[in-house]
Amino acid sequence: MRYKLKILTRDKTHTYILKDIPMYEWDNVLGFDVERDELISKLNDLQTLKEITKLMISRGFLDEFYEILNKERRYSELYKYAFPTILFSVQYSLFETVEGFKQPGLVYIESFQDQNGDYIKYDYIDGRWRYDFLISSRKSLDLNQEDSSKLDLDSLVQEGVNE
C-alpha cells in the first residue's frame, strides 16, 4: 500500500510517497525473527533507518530529513518522535488501527492510495495539521505526546492482534 507522508516546516510542507515493502526486503535489513526490543533498537539505528527509508520512501530521504532537522532544530524531537513507529505500522498494515496517529503532528500520513491510484485523505486531517497551529499550541501538543507515548511497538502489535 502507498501513503502520502507529510512533514511540516515553517517554510513549506514536504510530501513523500511512503510504501510498504516486501517482507523479504524488510527482513533483509532488520533480520528474520527479531524480537520487539531489538527491532525498536534497530529502527533507531541511523544506518538501518537509512536502508529502510531508502526502500520505503526514496534514496535521499534521510539526508533531506536531516536538512529539515537542522533547520528546525528546536523542534527536532517532535519530528523524530513518531517516525520509526510510522514506518513499522505501515510495514505491518497497522497504521489505520492506531488511534495515536489521529493526533496532529509535524510528521504524519495524510492519505492512502486506493485501488484506482487516487490518494484519499483521511477524514481526521483538518486545520489543526499546520505548522503554525502545532507550534503555537505546543503545550497541548506536549499533552498529546504524553497521551500517545503509549504509542509504541508493543501497543501496535497488540492492536494488530486484536483486529
Coordinates of C-alpha atoms in Angstrom, one line a residue:
M1 CA 0.0 0.0 0.0
R2 CA 1.1 3.6 -0.6
Y3 CA 0.7 6.6 1.5
K4 CA 1.4 10.3 1.4
L5 CA 3.8 11.2 4.2
K6 CA 3.8 14.9 5.1
I7 CA 6.5 16.8 7.0
L8 CA 5.5 20.3 8.2
T9 CA 8.1 23.1 8.4
R10 CA 8.0 26.8 8.9
D11 CA 8.6 27.4 5.2
K12 CA 6.7 24.6 3.5
T13 CA 5.1 21.2 3.7
H14 CA 7.3 18.4 2.3
T15 CA 5.4 15.5 0.7
Y16 CA 6.8 12.0 0.2
I17 CA 5.3 8.7 -1.0
L18 CA 5.7 6.1 1.6
K19 CA 5.0 2.4 0.8
D20 CA 5.2 -0.9 2.4
I21 CA 7.9 -3.2 1.0
P22 CA 8.1 -7.0 0.5
M23 CA 8.8 -8.7 3.8
Y24 CA 12.0 -10.2 2.4
E25 CA 13.4 -6.7 1.9
W26 CA 12.3 -5.7 5.4
D27 CA 13.8 -8.8 7.0
N28 CA 17.0 -8.5 4.9
V29 CA 17.6 -5.2 6.7
L30 CA 16.2 -5.9 10.1
G31 CA 16.6 -9.7 10.5
F32 CA 14.3 -12.6 10.1
D33 CA 12.9 -13.3 13.6
V34 CA 13.8 -10.2 15.5
E35 CA 12.3 -9.7 19.0
R36 CA 10.5 -6.4 19.5
D37 CA 13.1 -4.8 21.7
E38 CA 15.8 -5.5 19.2
L39 CA 13.5 -4.2 16.4
I40 CA 13.0 -0.9 18.2
S41 CA 16.7 -0.6 18.7
K42 CA 17.4 -1.3 15.0
L43 CA 14.8 1.2 13.8
N44 CA 16.6 3.8 15.8
D45 CA 20.0 3.0 14.3
L46 CA 20.8 5.5 11.6
Q47 CA 22.3 3.0 9.2
T48 CA 19.2 0.8 9.4
L49 CA 16.9 3.7 9.2
K50 CA 18.7 4.9 6.1
E51 CA 18.3 1.4 4.5
I52 CA 14.6 1.2 5.4
T53 CA 13.8 4.7 4.2
K54 CA 15.7 4.1 1.0
L55 CA 13.3 1.2 0.3
M56 CA 10.1 2.6 1.7
I57 CA 10.5 6.3 0.6
S58 CA 13.5 7.3 -1.5
R59 CA 17.2 7.0 -1.7
G60 CA 17.9 10.6 -0.5
F61 CA 15.1 10.8 2.0
L62 CA 17.1 10.6 5.2
D63 CA 19.5 13.3 4.0
E64 CA 16.5 15.5 3.3
F65 CA 15.0 14.7 6.7
Y66 CA 18.2 15.8 8.4
E67 CA 18.2 19.0 6.4
I68 CA 14.8 19.6 7.9
L69 CA 16.0 18.7 11.4
N70 CA 18.9 21.1 11.1
K71 CA 16.6 24.0 10.1
E72 CA 14.0 23.1 12.7
R73 CA 16.5 22.1 15.4
R74 CA 14.4 23.5 18.2
Y75 CA 11.6 21.0 17.5
S76 CA 13.7 18.1 16.2
E77 CA 12.3 15.7 18.8
L78 CA 8.8 16.3 17.5
Y79 CA 10.0 15.3 14.0
K80 CA 11.8 12.2 15.3
Y81 CA 9.3 11.0 17.8
A82 CA 6.8 9.0 15.8
F83 CA 8.8 8.4 12.6
P84 CA 10.1 4.8 13.3
T85 CA 6.7 3.9 14.6
I86 CA 5.0 5.2 11.4
L87 CA 7.4 3.0 9.4
F88 CA 6.7 -0.1 11.5
S89 CA 2.9 0.5 11.4
V90 CA 2.9 0.9 7.6
Q91 CA 5.0 -2.2 7.0
Y92 CA 2.8 -4.4 9.2
S93 CA -0.5 -2.8 8.0
L94 CA -1.3 -1.4 11.4
F95 CA -1.4 2.3 10.6
E96 CA -5.2 2.7 10.4
T97 CA -5.7 0.8 13.7
V98 CA -3.6 3.1 15.8
E99 CA -5.6 6.0 17.4
G100 CA -2.5 7.9 18.3
F101 CA -1.8 8.7 14.6
K102 CA -5.1 10.7 14.5
Q103 CA -3.5 13.4 16.7
P104 CA -1.8 16.3 14.8
G105 CA 2.0 16.1 14.4
L106 CA 4.8 17.6 12.4
V107 CA 5.3 14.2 10.7
Y108 CA 2.2 12.4 9.7
I109 CA 0.4 10.3 7.0
E110 CA -2.2 12.4 5.2
S111 CA -3.7 9.9 2.8
F112 CA -3.6 6.4 1.3
Q113 CA -3.7 5.2 -2.3
D114 CA -6.9 3.4 -3.3
Q115 CA -7.2 0.7 -6.0
N116 CA -7.7 3.3 -8.7
G117 CA -4.4 5.0 -7.8
D118 CA -6.1 8.0 -6.2
Y119 CA -4.9 9.3 -2.9
I120 CA -7.7 9.5 -0.3
K121 CA -7.2 12.0 2.5
Y122 CA -8.0 10.7 6.0
D123 CA -11.1 12.4 7.3
Y124 CA -9.5 13.4 10.6
I125 CA -6.9 15.6 8.9
D126 CA -8.2 19.2 9.4
G127 CA -7.0 22.7 10.1
R128 CA -5.0 21.6 13.2
W129 CA -2.5 19.8 11.0
R130 CA -0.5 23.0 10.3
Y131 CA 3.0 24.0 11.4
D132 CA 1.8 27.4 12.9
F133 CA -1.0 25.8 14.8
L134 CA 1.1 23.0 16.2
I135 CA 3.9 25.2 17.3
S136 CA 1.6 27.8 18.8
S137 CA -0.2 25.2 20.7
R138 CA 2.9 23.3 21.8
K139 CA 1.7 23.0 25.3
S140 CA -1.3 21.0 24.2
L141 CA 0.9 19.1 21.7
D142 CA 3.1 18.1 24.6
L143 CA 0.0 16.7 26.4
N144 CA -1.0 14.8 23.3
Q145 CA 2.5 13.3 23.1
E146 CA 2.2 12.2 26.7
D147 CA -1.0 10.5 25.9
S148 CA 0.4 9.0 22.7
S149 CA 3.7 8.0 24.4
K150 CA 1.8 4.7 24.9
L151 CA 2.1 4.5 21.1
D152 CA 5.0 2.2 20.9
L153 CA 5.6 -1.1 19.1
D154 CA 4.0 -3.1 21.9
S155 CA 0.7 -1.3 21.5
L156 CA 0.9 -1.6 17.7
V157 CA 1.4 -5.3 17.9
Q158 CA -1.4 -5.7 20.4
E159 CA -3.8 -3.6 18.3
G160 CA -2.9 -5.6 15.3
V161 CA -3.6 -8.8 17.2
N162 CA -6.9 -7.5 18.4
E163 CA -8.2 -6.8 14.9

